[in-house]
């Protein structure tokens, strides 16, 4: 008798060399069952490596589909490698490698004031409704010279054009 052919990765998203948003999940689908879904729904995916390393959550959608939500860093390029993942027969999927680039959110309205009042807020508006992790990464990248302590606020404007507004209020004065 003939041995069964290796299972195939029939769908993956994002595609190789994709530029992705910071909240983009990884979706993998195989041509046949990879786990016993009834008993292994909590199974992780150690067979998928992401470099540089980042935290991620894995959820099996069924016996052949996996959703991975990684905590991507804005502007970072990642190498992904799937290897040594066996199907229910113990046959491994062919090793697959690809890379993705996490996009910078589009700044649509930078602060425009040249002369600031002592207690005036500065605002940055970014395209889209950004998640908390991404907005925190953006806030950490904004630096004032000379250094000024600021209180940060995030607002979401869904209409007419979805955007995230980050506001810096000086704790004392600019």
PDB file of C-alpha atoms in Angstrom:
ATOM      1  CA  UNK A   1       0.000   0.000   0.000  1.00  0.00           C
ATOM      2  CA  UNK A   2       1.085   3.605  -0.504  1.00  0.00           C
ATOM      3  CA  UNK A   3       1.757   6.067   2.285  1.00  0.00           C
ATOM      4  CA  UNK A   4      -0.566   9.034   2.561  1.00  0.00           C
ATOM      5  CA  UNK A   5       0.773  12.251   0.996  1.00  0.00           C
ATOM      6  CA  UNK A   6       1.879  15.054   3.263  1.00  0.00           C
ATOM      7  CA  UNK A   7      -0.844  17.425   4.415  1.00  0.00           C
ATOM      8  CA  UNK A   8      -0.923  20.750   2.586  1.00  0.00           C
ATOM      9  CA  UNK A   9      -1.149  24.283   3.842  1.00  0.00           C
ATOM     10  CA  UNK A  10      -3.879  25.391   1.417  1.00  0.00           C
ATOM     11  CA  UNK A  11      -4.435  28.920   2.738  1.00  0.00           C
ATOM     12  CA  UNK A  12      -2.420  31.409   4.736  1.00  0.00           C
ATOM     13  CA  UNK A  13      -2.996  34.997   5.527  1.00  0.00           C
ATOM     14  CA  UNK A  14      -1.182  37.267   5.514  1.00  0.00           C
ATOM     15  CA  UNK A  15       0.640  36.281   2.343  1.00  0.00           C
ATOM     16  CA  UNK A  16       4.450  36.325   2.087  1.00  0.00           C
ATOM     17  CA  UNK A  17       5.950  39.834   2.055  1.00  0.00           C
ATOM     18  CA  UNK A  18       2.616  41.424   2.982  1.00  0.00           C
ATOM     19  CA  UNK A  19       2.430  44.798   4.665  1.00  0.00           C
ATOM     20  CA  UNK A  20      -0.065  44.323   7.477  1.00  0.00           C
ATOM     21  CA  UNK A  21      -1.916  46.432  10.006  1.00  0.00           C
ATOM     22  CA  UNK A  22      -0.783  46.021  13.633  1.00  0.00           C
ATOM     23  CA  UNK A  23      -3.947  44.069  14.535  1.00  0.00           C
ATOM     24  CA  UNK A  24      -3.834  41.620  11.605  1.00  0.00           C
ATOM     25  CA  UNK A  25      -4.193  37.955  12.657  1.00  0.00           C
ATOM     26  CA  UNK A  26      -2.505  34.969  11.027  1.00  0.00           C
ATOM     27  CA  UNK A  27      -4.927  32.462   9.534  1.00  0.00           C
ATOM     28  CA  UNK A  28      -3.722  29.010   8.441  1.00  0.00           C
ATOM     29  CA  UNK A  29      -5.867  26.311   6.814  1.00  0.00           C
ATOM     30  CA  UNK A  30      -4.847  22.785   5.882  1.00  0.00           C
ATOM     31  CA  UNK A  31      -6.371  20.298   3.436  1.00  0.00           C
ATOM     32  CA  UNK A  32      -7.123  17.776   6.172  1.00  0.00           C
ATOM     33  CA  UNK A  33      -7.521  17.380   9.911  1.00  0.00           C
ATOM     34  CA  UNK A  34      -4.469  18.359  11.940  1.00  0.00           C
ATOM     35  CA  UNK A  35      -5.906  17.860  15.431  1.00  0.00           C
ATOM     36  CA  UNK A  36      -8.699  15.986  17.124  1.00  0.00           C
ATOM     37  CA  UNK A  37     -10.817  19.119  17.540  1.00  0.00           C
ATOM     38  CA  UNK A  38     -13.177  17.504  20.050  1.00  0.00           C
ATOM     39  CA  UNK A  39     -10.356  16.961  22.561  1.00  0.00           C
ATOM     40  CA  UNK A  40      -7.630  19.457  21.574  1.00  0.00           C
ATOM     41  CA  UNK A  41      -9.335  22.836  21.153  1.00  0.00           C
ATOM     42  CA  UNK A  42      -6.875  24.393  23.624  1.00  0.00           C
ATOM     43  CA  UNK A  43      -3.792  23.119  21.769  1.00  0.00           C
ATOM     44  CA  UNK A  44      -1.210  25.817  21.065  1.00  0.00           C
ATOM     45  CA  UNK A  45       0.982  26.038  17.994  1.00  0.00           C
ATOM     46  CA  UNK A  46       4.617  25.736  19.100  1.00  0.00           C
ATOM     47  CA  UNK A  47       5.372  24.652  15.513  1.00  0.00           C
ATOM     48  CA  UNK A  48       4.926  28.260  14.354  1.00  0.00           C
ATOM     49  CA  UNK A  49       7.886  30.456  15.203  1.00  0.00           C
ATOM     50  CA  UNK A  50       7.802  34.233  14.895  1.00  0.00           C
ATOM     51  CA  UNK A  51      11.031  36.255  14.936  1.00  0.00           C
ATOM     52  CA  UNK A  52      11.590  38.583  16.557  1.00  0.00           C
ATOM     53  CA  UNK A  53       9.620  36.827  19.267  1.00  0.00           C
ATOM     54  CA  UNK A  54       6.256  38.307  20.137  1.00  0.00           C
ATOM     55  CA  UNK A  55       3.414  37.177  22.352  1.00  0.00           C
ATOM     56  CA  UNK A  56       0.520  35.522  20.579  1.00  0.00           C
ATOM     57  CA  UNK A  57      -2.757  33.760  21.222  1.00  0.00           C
ATOM     58  CA  UNK A  58      -3.736  30.648  19.262  1.00  0.00           C
ATOM     59  CA  UNK A  59      -7.252  29.483  18.580  1.00  0.00           C
ATOM     60  CA  UNK A  60      -8.197  26.429  16.541  1.00  0.00           C
ATOM     61  CA  UNK A  61     -11.358  27.264  14.585  1.00  0.00           C
ATOM     62  CA  UNK A  62     -11.897  23.624  13.596  1.00  0.00           C
ATOM     63  CA  UNK A  63      -9.700  20.546  13.036  1.00  0.00           C
ATOM     64  CA  UNK A  64      -7.829  22.181  10.127  1.00  0.00           C
ATOM     65  CA  UNK A  65      -7.956  25.965  10.689  1.00  0.00           C
ATOM     66  CA  UNK A  66      -5.886  28.054  13.090  1.00  0.00           C
ATOM     67  CA  UNK A  67      -6.179  31.722  14.022  1.00  0.00           C
ATOM     68  CA  UNK A  68      -3.107  33.314  15.628  1.00  0.00           C
ATOM     69  CA  UNK A  69      -3.318  36.829  17.043  1.00  0.00           C
ATOM     70  CA  UNK A  70       0.219  38.145  17.519  1.00  0.00           C
ATOM     71  CA  UNK A  71       1.147  41.339  19.330  1.00  0.00           C
ATOM     72  CA  UNK A  72       2.881  42.942  16.368  1.00  0.00           C
ATOM     73  CA  UNK A  73       5.110  45.975  16.919  1.00  0.00           C
ATOM     74  CA  UNK A  74       4.466  48.932  14.629  1.00  0.00           C
ATOM     75  CA  UNK A  75       7.072  49.213  11.850  1.00  0.00           C
ATOM     76  CA  UNK A  76       8.686  45.820  12.602  1.00  0.00           C
ATOM     77  CA  UNK A  77       9.444  43.100  10.063  1.00  0.00           C
ATOM     78  CA  UNK A  78       8.769  39.512  11.183  1.00  0.00           C
ATOM     79  CA  UNK A  79       9.957  36.115   9.944  1.00  0.00           C
ATOM     80  CA  UNK A  80       7.409  33.305  10.312  1.00  0.00           C
ATOM     81  CA  UNK A  81       8.223  29.606  10.085  1.00  0.00           C
ATOM     82  CA  UNK A  82       5.870  26.659  10.320  1.00  0.00           C
ATOM     83  CA  UNK A  83       7.690  23.363  10.790  1.00  0.00           C
ATOM     84  CA  UNK A  84       7.246  19.910  12.336  1.00  0.00           C
ATOM     85  CA  UNK A  85       3.445  20.181  12.481  1.00  0.00           C
ATOM     86  CA  UNK A  86       2.008  16.687  12.075  1.00  0.00           C
ATOM     87  CA  UNK A  87      -1.491  15.746  10.991  1.00  0.00           C
ATOM     88  CA  UNK A  88      -3.543  13.085  12.764  1.00  0.00           C
ATOM     89  CA  UNK A  89      -1.617  10.369  10.887  1.00  0.00           C
ATOM     90  CA  UNK A  90       1.710  11.727  12.142  1.00  0.00           C
ATOM     91  CA  UNK A  91       2.716  13.041   8.709  1.00  0.00           C
ATOM     92  CA  UNK A  92       4.377  16.493   8.816  1.00  0.00           C
ATOM     93  CA  UNK A  93       3.342  19.499   6.757  1.00  0.00           C
ATOM     94  CA  UNK A  94       6.125  20.794   4.532  1.00  0.00           C
ATOM     95  CA  UNK A  95       8.147  23.514   6.285  1.00  0.00           C
ATOM     96  CA  UNK A  96       6.880  26.924   5.229  1.00  0.00           C
ATOM     97  CA  UNK A  97       8.637  30.245   5.777  1.00  0.00           C
ATOM     98  CA  UNK A  98       7.525  33.783   5.022  1.00  0.00           C
ATOM     99  CA  UNK A  99       7.875  37.318   6.264  1.00  0.00           C
ATOM    100  CA  UNK A 100       5.534  40.219   6.938  1.00  0.00           C
ATOM    101  CA  UNK A 101       6.043  43.913   7.602  1.00  0.00           C
ATOM    102  CA  UNK A 102       3.828  45.703  10.122  1.00  0.00           C
ATOM    103  CA  UNK A 103       2.738  49.057   8.735  1.00  0.00           C
ATOM    104  CA  UNK A 104       2.978  52.394  10.415  1.00  0.00           C
ATOM    105  CA  UNK A 105      -0.473  53.873  11.032  1.00  0.00           C
ATOM    106  CA  UNK A 106      -1.191  56.714   8.589  1.00  0.00           C
ATOM    107  CA  UNK A 107      -0.906  60.101  10.244  1.00  0.00           C
ATOM    108  CA  UNK A 108      -3.662  62.205   8.678  1.00  0.00           C
ATOM    109  CA  UNK A 109      -3.471  65.307  10.885  1.00  0.00           C
ATOM    110  CA  UNK A 110      -0.256  66.140  12.756  1.00  0.00           C
ATOM    111  CA  UNK A 111      -0.158  68.985  15.291  1.00  0.00           C
ATOM    112  CA  UNK A 112      -0.017  72.229  13.290  1.00  0.00           C
ATOM    113  CA  UNK A 113       0.319  74.941  15.924  1.00  0.00           C
ATOM    114  CA  UNK A 114       3.700  76.676  15.925  1.00  0.00           C
ATOM    115  CA  UNK A 115       3.129  78.750  19.087  1.00  0.00           C
ATOM    116  CA  UNK A 116       1.500  76.889  21.961  1.00  0.00           C
ATOM    117  CA  UNK A 117      -0.422  78.254  24.897  1.00  0.00           C
ATOM    118  CA  UNK A 118       1.015  76.952  28.190  1.00  0.00           C
ATOM    119  CA  UNK A 119      -1.855  74.497  28.713  1.00  0.00           C
ATOM    120  CA  UNK A 120      -2.791  73.791  25.098  1.00  0.00           C
ATOM    121  CA  UNK A 121      -3.214  70.164  24.001  1.00  0.00           C
ATOM    122  CA  UNK A 122      -1.382  68.746  21.013  1.00  0.00           C
ATOM    123  CA  UNK A 123      -3.309  66.315  18.786  1.00  0.00           C
ATOM    124  CA  UNK A 124      -2.323  63.671  16.287  1.00  0.00           C
ATOM    125  CA  UNK A 125      -5.029  62.041  14.153  1.00  0.00           C
ATOM    126  CA  UNK A 126      -4.375  58.614  12.626  1.00  0.00           C
ATOM    127  CA  UNK A 127      -6.397  56.867   9.962  1.00  0.00           C
ATOM    128  CA  UNK A 128      -8.577  54.037  11.263  1.00  0.00           C
ATOM    129  CA  UNK A 129      -9.636  52.855  14.695  1.00  0.00           C
ATOM    130  CA  UNK A 130      -6.371  51.687  16.251  1.00  0.00           C
ATOM    131  CA  UNK A 131      -6.296  49.188  19.100  1.00  0.00           C
ATOM    132  CA  UNK A 132      -4.922  50.016  22.560  1.00  0.00           C
ATOM    133  CA  UNK A 133      -1.581  48.251  21.966  1.00  0.00           C
ATOM    134  CA  UNK A 134      -0.926  50.237  18.777  1.00  0.00           C
ATOM    135  CA  UNK A 135      -1.891  53.573  20.333  1.00  0.00           C
ATOM    136  CA  UNK A 136       0.398  52.853  23.301  1.00  0.00           C
ATOM    137  CA  UNK A 137       3.268  52.073  20.904  1.00  0.00           C
ATOM    138  CA  UNK A 138       2.660  55.393  19.129  1.00  0.00           C
ATOM    139  CA  UNK A 139       2.557  57.341  22.403  1.00  0.00           C
ATOM    140  CA  UNK A 140       5.856  55.763  23.502  1.00  0.00           C
ATOM    141  CA  UNK A 141       7.473  56.958  20.249  1.00  0.00           C
ATOM    142  CA  UNK A 142       6.457  60.617  20.680  1.00  0.00           C
ATOM    143  CA  UNK A 143       9.191  62.602  22.422  1.00  0.00           C
ATOM    144  CA  UNK A 144       9.299  66.242  23.433  1.00  0.00           C
ATOM    145  CA  UNK A 145      12.512  68.308  23.509  1.00  0.00           C
ATOM    146  CA  UNK A 146      13.036  69.594  26.100  1.00  0.00           C
ATOM    147  CA  UNK A 147      11.330  66.781  27.992  1.00  0.00           C
ATOM    148  CA  UNK A 148       7.810  67.584  29.168  1.00  0.00           C
ATOM    149  CA  UNK A 149       5.527  65.365  31.213  1.00  0.00           C
ATOM    150  CA  UNK A 150       2.169  64.947  29.545  1.00  0.00           C
ATOM    151  CA  UNK A 151      -1.150  63.266  30.196  1.00  0.00           C
ATOM    152  CA  UNK A 152      -2.289  61.271  27.198  1.00  0.00           C
ATOM    153  CA  UNK A 153      -5.846  60.796  26.001  1.00  0.00           C
ATOM    154  CA  UNK A 154      -7.121  58.660  23.147  1.00  0.00           C
ATOM    155  CA  UNK A 155     -10.378  59.367  21.352  1.00  0.00           C
ATOM    156  CA  UNK A 156     -12.066  57.458  18.553  1.00  0.00           C
ATOM    157  CA  UNK A 157     -14.065  59.115  15.809  1.00  0.00           C
ATOM    158  CA  UNK A 158     -15.951  56.506  13.764  1.00  0.00           C
ATOM    159  CA  UNK A 159     -17.694  58.906  11.352  1.00  0.00           C
ATOM    160  CA  UNK A 160     -17.399  60.237   8.706  1.00  0.00           C
ATOM    161  CA  UNK A 161     -13.824  58.921   8.364  1.00  0.00           C
ATOM    162  CA  UNK A 162     -12.734  56.455  11.095  1.00  0.00           C
ATOM    163  CA  UNK A 163      -9.771  57.851  12.968  1.00  0.00           C
ATOM    164  CA  UNK A 164      -7.916  57.640  16.253  1.00  0.00           C
ATOM    165  CA  UNK A 165      -6.977  60.922  17.901  1.00  0.00           C
ATOM    166  CA  UNK A 166      -4.109  60.983  20.381  1.00  0.00           C
ATOM    167  CA  UNK A 167      -3.931  64.055  22.583  1.00  0.00           C
ATOM    168  CA  UNK A 168      -1.052  65.215  24.813  1.00  0.00           C
ATOM    169  CA  UNK A 169      -1.882  67.638  27.636  1.00  0.00           C
ATOM    170  CA  UNK A 170       1.092  69.148  29.498  1.00  0.00           C
ATOM    171  CA  UNK A 171       1.102  68.304  33.218  1.00  0.00           C
ATOM    172  CA  UNK A 172       2.534  71.716  34.049  1.00  0.00           C
ATOM    173  CA  UNK A 173       3.173  73.800  30.915  1.00  0.00           C
ATOM    174  CA  UNK A 174       4.985  73.513  27.621  1.00  0.00           C
TER     175      UNK A 174
END
